[in-house]
Amino acid sequence: ALLLSGCSTKFVYKNLDWLVYWYVDDFVELSDEQERVVDVKLATWLEWHKNTEIPKYVAHLNELSDDIRMQQISLDKIDYHQQKAAEHWTRLKAKLIPDLVEMAPMLTNEQVDSMFNEIDEMNKDEEKERQELLAKSSEQRKKRSIKRNIKNLERWLGDINSEQESLIENMYGQYHSNGELWLEYRVRYQAELRSLFNAPDRGDEFKAKLSSLLMYPEEYRSEVLNQRNDENRKTYKEFLFAVDALATDKQRTHLLTEIADFVGDFTDLAK
């Protein structure tokens, strides 16, 4: 998430200790003992991340910058960089999840109820937003999506040209809208988690099942959702390739500067 964050990377990283509690507090109120355990684990995670992961991020971003600078971007290169980004996330999960699984039995029944009640409220809010969006005309939804995607692309490239705007407009018609399928998946996945936490035994079987749920949530997505996600990723990859082919020197310089800012932030954090 830090790799893609729109806010200050250094601010988030240097304040993770209180940001974590600020976020967790929305779901559950931890006891003093639980907070002490989290403090120890959080310090360990941050030290590991600083020494092990941040250098990998810097190396990857420098490699990506070299490919952009040398105009070596191809469909295979995009696949490569997306896979490397996925590997960053996989390593993070592999580090954190075993500790989270070991801490999970510390949650009381009241804390579990609080956590899932908050999740239910979040699902309701998201469904309400989705219904409000669906209530708009198809043309309104299209304009909203195109405007958002133009803003996102300009964040990285600066001003874009009419041909690049046309690519965004064309992509809209090719992209699957998966809002309902994602909501169905989350409800199904969260029901599995709730059922697991409601079981009286939180021993080895509980921990093994929880570890699997946290490591491989995609297994609970429907076949249709997984297929549509694959097709959307393919569409977006082709879109990125086409955008790069139309990019001007000025746009590449803008993109390289944005990436360099992240590299600088990460380099400072690793000191």
PDB file of C-alpha atoms in Angstrom:
ATOM      1  CA  ALA A   1       0.000   0.000   0.000  1.00  0.00           C
ATOM      2  CA  LEU A   2       2.820   2.404   0.812  1.00  0.00           C
ATOM      3  CA  LEU A   3       4.184   1.861  -2.680  1.00  0.00           C
ATOM      4  CA  LEU A   4       1.008   3.285  -4.188  1.00  0.00           C
ATOM      5  CA  SER A   5      -0.082   5.738  -1.512  1.00  0.00           C
ATOM      6  CA  GLY A   6      -1.118   9.187  -2.670  1.00  0.00           C
ATOM      7  CA  CYS A   7      -0.256  10.786   0.669  1.00  0.00           C
ATOM      8  CA  SER A   8       3.194  11.348   2.128  1.00  0.00           C
ATOM      9  CA  THR A   9       5.005   8.018   2.344  1.00  0.00           C
ATOM     10  CA  LYS A  10       7.351   9.258   5.049  1.00  0.00           C
ATOM     11  CA  PHE A  11       4.498  10.702   7.120  1.00  0.00           C
ATOM     12  CA  VAL A  12       2.586   7.418   7.082  1.00  0.00           C
ATOM     13  CA  TYR A  13       5.648   5.313   7.797  1.00  0.00           C
ATOM     14  CA  LYS A  14       6.968   7.438  10.649  1.00  0.00           C
ATOM     15  CA  ASN A  15       3.554   7.578  12.314  1.00  0.00           C
ATOM     16  CA  LEU A  16       2.446   3.976  11.849  1.00  0.00           C
ATOM     17  CA  ASP A  17       2.521   3.362  15.590  1.00  0.00           C
ATOM     18  CA  TRP A  18      -0.419   5.679  16.302  1.00  0.00           C
ATOM     19  CA  LEU A  19      -2.025   5.315  12.852  1.00  0.00           C
ATOM     20  CA  VAL A  20      -2.426   1.583  13.454  1.00  0.00           C
ATOM     21  CA  TYR A  21      -4.265   2.186  16.725  1.00  0.00           C
ATOM     22  CA  TRP A  22      -6.319   4.965  15.155  1.00  0.00           C
ATOM     23  CA  TYR A  23      -7.441   2.499  12.453  1.00  0.00           C
ATOM     24  CA  VAL A  24      -7.913  -0.522  14.749  1.00  0.00           C
ATOM     25  CA  ASP A  25      -9.961   1.580  17.173  1.00  0.00           C
ATOM     26  CA  ASP A  26     -12.695   1.822  14.537  1.00  0.00           C
ATOM     27  CA  PHE A  27     -13.160  -1.937  14.828  1.00  0.00           C
ATOM     28  CA  VAL A  28     -12.213  -2.998  18.345  1.00  0.00           C
ATOM     29  CA  GLU A  29     -11.005  -1.495  21.620  1.00  0.00           C
ATOM     30  CA  LEU A  30      -7.837  -3.283  22.708  1.00  0.00           C
ATOM     31  CA  SER A  31      -6.979  -4.011  26.314  1.00  0.00           C
ATOM     32  CA  ASP A  32      -3.719  -2.779  27.834  1.00  0.00           C
ATOM     33  CA  GLU A  33      -2.211  -6.252  27.542  1.00  0.00           C
ATOM     34  CA  GLN A  34      -3.259  -6.555  23.903  1.00  0.00           C
ATOM     35  CA  GLU A  35      -1.745  -3.150  23.167  1.00  0.00           C
ATOM     36  CA  ARG A  36       1.553  -4.236  24.713  1.00  0.00           C
ATOM     37  CA  VAL A  37       1.631  -7.309  22.459  1.00  0.00           C
ATOM     38  CA  VAL A  38       0.809  -5.216  19.390  1.00  0.00           C
ATOM     39  CA  ASP A  39       3.518  -2.686  20.312  1.00  0.00           C
ATOM     40  CA  VAL A  40       6.178  -5.413  20.370  1.00  0.00           C
ATOM     41  CA  LYS A  41       4.998  -6.982  17.111  1.00  0.00           C
ATOM     42  CA  LEU A  42       4.683  -3.619  15.351  1.00  0.00           C
ATOM     43  CA  ALA A  43       8.242  -2.668  16.293  1.00  0.00           C
ATOM     44  CA  THR A  44       9.491  -6.012  14.948  1.00  0.00           C
ATOM     45  CA  TRP A  45       7.530  -5.644  11.710  1.00  0.00           C
ATOM     46  CA  LEU A  46       8.769  -2.106  11.079  1.00  0.00           C
ATOM     47  CA  GLU A  47      12.399  -3.056  11.705  1.00  0.00           C
ATOM     48  CA  TRP A  48      12.082  -6.012   9.324  1.00  0.00           C
ATOM     49  CA  HIS A  49      10.343  -3.873   6.720  1.00  0.00           C
ATOM     50  CA  LYS A  50      12.923  -1.110   6.962  1.00  0.00           C
ATOM     51  CA  ASN A  51      15.920  -3.436   6.656  1.00  0.00           C
ATOM     52  CA  THR A  52      14.552  -6.064   4.283  1.00  0.00           C
ATOM     53  CA  GLU A  53      11.681  -4.737   2.205  1.00  0.00           C
ATOM     54  CA  ILE A  54      12.413  -1.064   1.578  1.00  0.00           C
ATOM     55  CA  PRO A  55      15.694  -1.850  -0.243  1.00  0.00           C
ATOM     56  CA  LYS A  56      13.688  -4.171  -2.519  1.00  0.00           C
ATOM     57  CA  TYR A  57      11.195  -1.384  -3.252  1.00  0.00           C
ATOM     58  CA  VAL A  58      14.017   1.018  -4.117  1.00  0.00           C
ATOM     59  CA  ALA A  59      15.693  -1.519  -6.395  1.00  0.00           C
ATOM     60  CA  HIS A  60      12.408  -2.270  -8.154  1.00  0.00           C
ATOM     61  CA  LEU A  61      11.505   1.391  -8.650  1.00  0.00           C
ATOM     62  CA  ASN A  62      14.977   2.101 -10.046  1.00  0.00           C
ATOM     63  CA  GLU A  63      14.580  -0.828 -12.424  1.00  0.00           C
ATOM     64  CA  LEU A  64      11.184   0.476 -13.526  1.00  0.00           C
ATOM     65  CA  SER A  65      12.670   3.948 -14.033  1.00  0.00           C
ATOM     66  CA  ASP A  66      15.427   2.507 -16.230  1.00  0.00           C
ATOM     67  CA  ASP A  67      12.869   0.735 -18.419  1.00  0.00           C
ATOM     68  CA  ILE A  68      10.830   3.932 -18.780  1.00  0.00           C
ATOM     69  CA  ARG A  69      13.907   6.076 -19.455  1.00  0.00           C
ATOM     70  CA  MET A  70      15.225   3.653 -22.095  1.00  0.00           C
ATOM     71  CA  GLN A  71      11.707   3.231 -23.565  1.00  0.00           C
ATOM     72  CA  GLN A  72      11.844  -0.502 -22.954  1.00  0.00           C
ATOM     73  CA  ILE A  73       8.219  -0.852 -21.850  1.00  0.00           C
ATOM     74  CA  SER A  74       6.476  -3.815 -23.496  1.00  0.00           C
ATOM     75  CA  LEU A  75       3.544  -6.039 -22.553  1.00  0.00           C
ATOM     76  CA  ASP A  76       6.016  -8.546 -21.118  1.00  0.00           C
ATOM     77  CA  LYS A  77       7.755  -5.789 -19.146  1.00  0.00           C
ATOM     78  CA  ILE A  78       4.446  -4.646 -17.700  1.00  0.00           C
ATOM     79  CA  ASP A  79       3.721  -8.244 -16.681  1.00  0.00           C
ATOM     80  CA  TYR A  80       7.144  -8.413 -15.061  1.00  0.00           C
ATOM     81  CA  HIS A  81       6.726  -5.243 -13.017  1.00  0.00           C
ATOM     82  CA  GLN A  82       3.181  -6.127 -11.963  1.00  0.00           C
ATOM     83  CA  GLN A  83       4.415  -9.531 -10.816  1.00  0.00           C
ATOM     84  CA  LYS A  84       7.228  -7.957  -8.818  1.00  0.00           C
ATOM     85  CA  ALA A  85       4.741  -5.597  -7.161  1.00  0.00           C
ATOM     86  CA  ALA A  86       2.554  -8.591  -6.276  1.00  0.00           C
ATOM     87  CA  GLU A  87       5.588 -10.307  -4.756  1.00  0.00           C
ATOM     88  CA  HIS A  88       6.158  -7.317  -2.455  1.00  0.00           C
ATOM     89  CA  TRP A  89       2.619  -7.772  -1.130  1.00  0.00           C
ATOM     90  CA  THR A  90       2.996 -11.558  -0.807  1.00  0.00           C
ATOM     91  CA  ARG A  91       6.156 -11.214   1.275  1.00  0.00           C
ATOM     92  CA  LEU A  92       4.443  -8.687   3.545  1.00  0.00           C
ATOM     93  CA  LYS A  93       1.526 -11.047   4.117  1.00  0.00           C
ATOM     94  CA  ALA A  94       3.867 -13.965   4.766  1.00  0.00           C
ATOM     95  CA  LYS A  95       5.621 -11.929   7.459  1.00  0.00           C
ATOM     96  CA  LEU A  96       2.590 -10.453   9.219  1.00  0.00           C
ATOM     97  CA  ILE A  97      -0.045 -13.171   8.977  1.00  0.00           C
ATOM     98  CA  PRO A  98       1.648 -15.781  11.227  1.00  0.00           C
ATOM     99  CA  ASP A  99       1.909 -13.163  13.985  1.00  0.00           C
ATOM    100  CA  LEU A 100      -1.679 -12.011  13.464  1.00  0.00           C
ATOM    101  CA  VAL A 101      -2.855 -15.625  13.654  1.00  0.00           C
ATOM    102  CA  GLU A 102      -1.011 -16.135  16.931  1.00  0.00           C
ATOM    103  CA  MET A 103      -2.578 -12.959  18.373  1.00  0.00           C
ATOM    104  CA  ALA A 104      -6.122 -13.701  17.150  1.00  0.00           C
ATOM    105  CA  PRO A 105      -7.093 -15.979  20.091  1.00  0.00           C
ATOM    106  CA  MET A 106      -6.533 -12.986  22.404  1.00  0.00           C
ATOM    107  CA  LEU A 107      -9.704 -11.344  21.061  1.00  0.00           C
ATOM    108  CA  THR A 108     -12.703 -11.652  23.343  1.00  0.00           C
ATOM    109  CA  ASN A 109     -16.169 -12.533  22.044  1.00  0.00           C
ATOM    110  CA  GLU A 110     -17.217  -8.927  22.628  1.00  0.00           C
ATOM    111  CA  GLN A 111     -14.293  -7.670  20.558  1.00  0.00           C
ATOM    112  CA  VAL A 112     -15.115 -10.115  17.767  1.00  0.00           C
ATOM    113  CA  ASP A 113     -18.734  -8.934  17.742  1.00  0.00           C
ATOM    114  CA  SER A 114     -17.575  -5.299  17.636  1.00  0.00           C
ATOM    115  CA  MET A 115     -15.222  -6.014  14.742  1.00  0.00           C
ATOM    116  CA  PHE A 116     -17.813  -7.746  12.580  1.00  0.00           C
ATOM    117  CA  ASN A 117     -20.532  -5.230  13.418  1.00  0.00           C
ATOM    118  CA  GLU A 118     -18.250  -2.473  12.101  1.00  0.00           C
ATOM    119  CA  ILE A 119     -17.475  -4.532   8.992  1.00  0.00           C
ATOM    120  CA  ASP A 120     -21.215  -5.001   8.402  1.00  0.00           C
ATOM    121  CA  GLU A 121     -21.726  -1.245   8.623  1.00  0.00           C
ATOM    122  CA  MET A 122     -18.921  -0.673   6.115  1.00  0.00           C
ATOM    123  CA  ASN A 123     -20.544  -3.157   3.718  1.00  0.00           C
ATOM    124  CA  LYS A 124     -23.888  -1.358   4.054  1.00  0.00           C
ATOM    125  CA  ASP A 125     -22.267   2.015   3.373  1.00  0.00           C
ATOM    126  CA  GLU A 126     -20.507   0.666   0.306  1.00  0.00           C
ATOM    127  CA  GLU A 127     -23.680  -0.929  -1.010  1.00  0.00           C
ATOM    128  CA  LYS A 128     -25.516   2.358  -0.505  1.00  0.00           C
ATOM    129  CA  GLU A 129     -22.833   4.192  -2.506  1.00  0.00           C
ATOM    130  CA  ARG A 130     -23.020   1.528  -5.218  1.00  0.00           C
ATOM    131  CA  GLN A 131     -26.790   1.874  -5.464  1.00  0.00           C
ATOM    132  CA  GLU A 132     -26.497   5.659  -5.645  1.00  0.00           C
ATOM    133  CA  LEU A 133     -24.051   5.271  -8.505  1.00  0.00           C
ATOM    134  CA  LEU A 134     -26.322   2.800 -10.302  1.00  0.00           C
ATOM    135  CA  ALA A 135     -29.189   5.275  -9.954  1.00  0.00           C
ATOM    136  CA  LYS A 136     -27.311   7.663 -12.224  1.00  0.00           C
ATOM    137  CA  SER A 137     -27.674   7.386 -15.970  1.00  0.00           C
ATOM    138  CA  SER A 138     -25.173   5.294 -17.923  1.00  0.00           C
ATOM    139  CA  GLU A 139     -23.807   8.479 -19.475  1.00  0.00           C
ATOM    140  CA  GLN A 140     -23.277  10.055 -16.043  1.00  0.00           C
ATOM    141  CA  ARG A 141     -21.452   6.939 -14.823  1.00  0.00           C
ATOM    142  CA  LYS A 142     -19.282   6.945 -17.909  1.00  0.00           C
ATOM    143  CA  LYS A 143     -18.335  10.624 -17.503  1.00  0.00           C
ATOM    144  CA  ARG A 144     -17.535  10.052 -13.811  1.00  0.00           C
ATOM    145  CA  SER A 145     -15.279   7.099 -14.581  1.00  0.00           C
ATOM    146  CA  ILE A 146     -13.481   8.836 -17.449  1.00  0.00           C
ATOM    147  CA  LYS A 147     -12.921  11.969 -15.354  1.00  0.00           C
ATOM    148  CA  ARG A 148     -11.465   9.903 -12.504  1.00  0.00           C
ATOM    149  CA  ASN A 149      -9.148   7.982 -14.832  1.00  0.00           C
ATOM    150  CA  ILE A 150      -7.953  11.140 -16.563  1.00  0.00           C
ATOM    151  CA  LYS A 151      -7.143  12.678 -13.186  1.00  0.00           C
ATOM    152  CA  ASN A 152      -5.242   9.551 -12.160  1.00  0.00           C
ATOM    153  CA  LEU A 153      -3.211   9.449 -15.378  1.00  0.00           C
ATOM    154  CA  GLU A 154      -2.378  13.158 -15.131  1.00  0.00           C
ATOM    155  CA  ARG A 155      -1.139  12.526 -11.590  1.00  0.00           C
ATOM    156  CA  TRP A 156       1.684  10.484 -13.128  1.00  0.00           C
ATOM    157  CA  LEU A 157       2.161  12.031 -16.582  1.00  0.00           C
ATOM    158  CA  GLY A 158       1.084  15.646 -16.207  1.00  0.00           C
ATOM    159  CA  ASP A 159      -1.178  16.987 -18.954  1.00  0.00           C
ATOM    160  CA  ILE A 160      -2.305  14.253 -21.332  1.00  0.00           C
ATOM    161  CA  ASN A 161      -3.112  14.581 -25.026  1.00  0.00           C
ATOM    162  CA  SER A 162      -6.355  13.893 -26.899  1.00  0.00           C
ATOM    163  CA  GLU A 163      -5.160  10.475 -28.083  1.00  0.00           C
ATOM    164  CA  GLN A 164      -4.518   9.395 -24.510  1.00  0.00           C
ATOM    165  CA  GLU A 165      -7.929  10.699 -23.479  1.00  0.00           C
ATOM    166  CA  SER A 166      -9.422   8.591 -26.274  1.00  0.00           C
ATOM    167  CA  LEU A 167      -7.662   5.518 -24.846  1.00  0.00           C
ATOM    168  CA  ILE A 168      -9.340   6.179 -21.501  1.00  0.00           C
ATOM    169  CA  GLU A 169     -12.738   6.566 -23.150  1.00  0.00           C
ATOM    170  CA  ASN A 170     -12.255   3.350 -25.126  1.00  0.00           C
ATOM    171  CA  MET A 171     -11.144   1.436 -22.019  1.00  0.00           C
ATOM    172  CA  TYR A 172     -14.419   2.284 -20.276  1.00  0.00           C
ATOM    173  CA  GLY A 173     -16.397   0.134 -22.697  1.00  0.00           C
ATOM    174  CA  GLN A 174     -13.990  -2.788 -22.331  1.00  0.00           C
ATOM    175  CA  TYR A 175     -13.840  -2.900 -18.540  1.00  0.00           C
ATOM    176  CA  HIS A 176     -16.079  -5.217 -16.505  1.00  0.00           C
ATOM    177  CA  SER A 177     -17.984  -3.563 -13.671  1.00  0.00           C
ATOM    178  CA  ASN A 178     -17.578  -6.000 -10.788  1.00  0.00           C
ATOM    179  CA  GLY A 179     -19.021  -4.040  -7.852  1.00  0.00           C
ATOM    180  CA  GLU A 180     -21.802  -6.505  -7.078  1.00  0.00           C
ATOM    181  CA  LEU A 181     -19.521  -9.525  -7.451  1.00  0.00           C
ATOM    182  CA  TRP A 182     -16.909  -7.954  -5.140  1.00  0.00           C
ATOM    183  CA  LEU A 183     -19.564  -7.249  -2.502  1.00  0.00           C
ATOM    184  CA  GLU A 184     -20.878 -10.829  -2.737  1.00  0.00           C
ATOM    185  CA  TYR A 185     -17.322 -12.113  -2.305  1.00  0.00           C
ATOM    186  CA  ARG A 186     -16.633  -9.929   0.721  1.00  0.00           C
ATOM    187  CA  VAL A 187     -19.868 -10.967   2.431  1.00  0.00           C
ATOM    188  CA  ARG A 188     -19.086 -14.642   1.778  1.00  0.00           C
ATOM    189  CA  TYR A 189     -15.487 -14.267   2.933  1.00  0.00           C
ATOM    190  CA  GLN A 190     -16.417 -12.344   6.061  1.00  0.00           C
ATOM    191  CA  ALA A 191     -19.044 -14.979   6.898  1.00  0.00           C
ATOM    192  CA  GLU A 192     -16.282 -17.593   6.843  1.00  0.00           C
ATOM    193  CA  LEU A 193     -14.201 -15.470   9.195  1.00  0.00           C
ATOM    194  CA  ARG A 194     -17.137 -14.836  11.518  1.00  0.00           C
ATOM    195  CA  SER A 195     -17.962 -18.551  11.641  1.00  0.00           C
ATOM    196  CA  LEU A 196     -14.355 -19.352  12.466  1.00  0.00           C
ATOM    197  CA  PHE A 197     -14.160 -16.816  15.300  1.00  0.00           C
ATOM    198  CA  ASN A 198     -17.513 -17.945  16.698  1.00  0.00           C
ATOM    199  CA  ALA A 199     -16.220 -21.496  17.147  1.00  0.00           C
ATOM    200  CA  PRO A 200     -15.383 -22.266  20.811  1.00  0.00           C
ATOM    201  CA  ASP A 201     -11.961 -23.762  20.060  1.00  0.00           C
ATOM    202  CA  ARG A 202      -9.198 -21.404  18.961  1.00  0.00           C
ATOM    203  CA  GLY A 203      -6.428 -23.970  18.942  1.00  0.00           C
ATOM    204  CA  ASP A 204      -4.287 -25.330  16.104  1.00  0.00           C
ATOM    205  CA  GLU A 205      -7.212 -26.034  13.770  1.00  0.00           C
ATOM    206  CA  PHE A 206      -8.505 -22.485  14.214  1.00  0.00           C
ATOM    207  CA  LYS A 207      -5.059 -21.039  13.515  1.00  0.00           C
ATOM    208  CA  ALA A 208      -4.530 -23.173  10.393  1.00  0.00           C
ATOM    209  CA  LYS A 209      -7.911 -22.173   8.953  1.00  0.00           C
ATOM    210  CA  LEU A 210      -7.396 -18.492   9.795  1.00  0.00           C
ATOM    211  CA  SER A 211      -3.944 -18.519   8.217  1.00  0.00           C
ATOM    212  CA  SER A 212      -5.396 -19.968   5.007  1.00  0.00           C
ATOM    213  CA  LEU A 213      -8.221 -17.418   4.963  1.00  0.00           C
ATOM    214  CA  LEU A 214      -5.834 -14.498   5.359  1.00  0.00           C
ATOM    215  CA  MET A 215      -3.194 -15.766   2.943  1.00  0.00           C
ATOM    216  CA  TYR A 216      -5.511 -16.922   0.150  1.00  0.00           C
ATOM    217  CA  PRO A 217      -8.716 -14.844   0.186  1.00  0.00           C
ATOM    218  CA  GLU A 218      -8.979 -15.138  -3.608  1.00  0.00           C
ATOM    219  CA  GLU A 219     -10.067 -18.763  -3.157  1.00  0.00           C
ATOM    220  CA  TYR A 220     -13.405 -17.436  -1.894  1.00  0.00           C
ATOM    221  CA  ARG A 221     -14.054 -15.371  -5.011  1.00  0.00           C
ATOM    222  CA  SER A 222     -16.465 -16.738  -7.569  1.00  0.00           C
ATOM    223  CA  GLU A 223     -15.156 -18.168 -10.829  1.00  0.00           C
ATOM    224  CA  VAL A 224     -16.913 -15.370 -12.697  1.00  0.00           C
ATOM    225  CA  LEU A 225     -15.218 -12.696 -10.567  1.00  0.00           C
ATOM    226  CA  ASN A 226     -11.781 -14.263 -10.993  1.00  0.00           C
ATOM    227  CA  GLN A 227     -12.286 -14.500 -14.753  1.00  0.00           C
ATOM    228  CA  ARG A 228     -13.464 -10.894 -15.006  1.00  0.00           C
ATOM    229  CA  ASN A 229     -10.549  -9.712 -12.856  1.00  0.00           C
ATOM    230  CA  ASP A 230      -8.146 -11.466 -15.225  1.00  0.00           C
ATOM    231  CA  GLU A 231      -9.816  -9.851 -18.230  1.00  0.00           C
ATOM    232  CA  ASN A 232      -9.734  -6.416 -16.569  1.00  0.00           C
ATOM    233  CA  ARG A 233      -6.031  -6.813 -15.770  1.00  0.00           C
ATOM    234  CA  LYS A 234      -5.364  -7.716 -19.399  1.00  0.00           C
ATOM    235  CA  THR A 235      -7.350  -4.677 -20.589  1.00  0.00           C
ATOM    236  CA  TYR A 236      -5.495  -2.374 -18.214  1.00  0.00           C
ATOM    237  CA  LYS A 237      -2.115  -3.792 -19.190  1.00  0.00           C
ATOM    238  CA  GLU A 238      -2.867  -3.115 -22.864  1.00  0.00           C
ATOM    239  CA  PHE A 239      -4.054   0.368 -21.916  1.00  0.00           C
ATOM    240  CA  LEU A 240      -0.767   1.113 -20.106  1.00  0.00           C
ATOM    241  CA  PHE A 241       1.223  -0.143 -23.073  1.00  0.00           C
ATOM    242  CA  ALA A 242      -0.769   2.078 -25.458  1.00  0.00           C
ATOM    243  CA  VAL A 243      -0.391   5.113 -23.170  1.00  0.00           C
ATOM    244  CA  ASP A 244       3.361   4.586 -23.004  1.00  0.00           C
ATOM    245  CA  ALA A 245       3.568   4.376 -26.796  1.00  0.00           C
ATOM    246  CA  LEU A 246       1.928   7.813 -27.008  1.00  0.00           C
ATOM    247  CA  ALA A 247       3.907   9.368 -24.160  1.00  0.00           C
ATOM    248  CA  THR A 248       5.956  12.478 -24.887  1.00  0.00           C
ATOM    249  CA  ASP A 249       9.427  13.167 -23.502  1.00  0.00           C
ATOM    250  CA  LYS A 250       7.867  15.717 -21.153  1.00  0.00           C
ATOM    251  CA  GLN A 251       5.413  13.135 -19.824  1.00  0.00           C
ATOM    252  CA  ARG A 252       8.153  10.559 -19.276  1.00  0.00           C
ATOM    253  CA  THR A 253      10.192  13.154 -17.401  1.00  0.00           C
ATOM    254  CA  HIS A 254       7.152  13.912 -15.217  1.00  0.00           C
ATOM    255  CA  LEU A 255       6.641  10.193 -14.509  1.00  0.00           C
ATOM    256  CA  LEU A 256      10.318   9.649 -13.696  1.00  0.00           C
ATOM    257  CA  THR A 257      10.226  12.594 -11.308  1.00  0.00           C
ATOM    258  CA  GLU A 258       7.204  11.143  -9.502  1.00  0.00           C
ATOM    259  CA  ILE A 259       8.923   7.773  -9.158  1.00  0.00           C
ATOM    260  CA  ALA A 260      12.149   9.457  -8.014  1.00  0.00           C
ATOM    261  CA  ASP A 261      10.200  11.138  -5.204  1.00  0.00           C
ATOM    262  CA  PHE A 262       9.129   7.713  -3.929  1.00  0.00           C
ATOM    263  CA  VAL A 263      12.686   6.415  -4.256  1.00  0.00           C
ATOM    264  CA  GLY A 264      13.920   9.396  -2.230  1.00  0.00           C
ATOM    265  CA  ASP A 265      11.330   8.830   0.476  1.00  0.00           C
ATOM    266  CA  PHE A 266      12.124   5.132   0.745  1.00  0.00           C
ATOM    267  CA  THR A 267      15.857   5.788   0.752  1.00  0.00           C
ATOM    268  CA  ASP A 268      15.469   8.245   3.630  1.00  0.00           C
ATOM    269  CA  LEU A 269      13.308   5.779   5.577  1.00  0.00           C
ATOM    270  CA  ALA A 270      15.896   3.013   5.198  1.00  0.00           C
ATOM    271  CA  LYS A 271      18.633   5.104   6.878  1.00  0.00           C
TER     272      LYS A 271
END
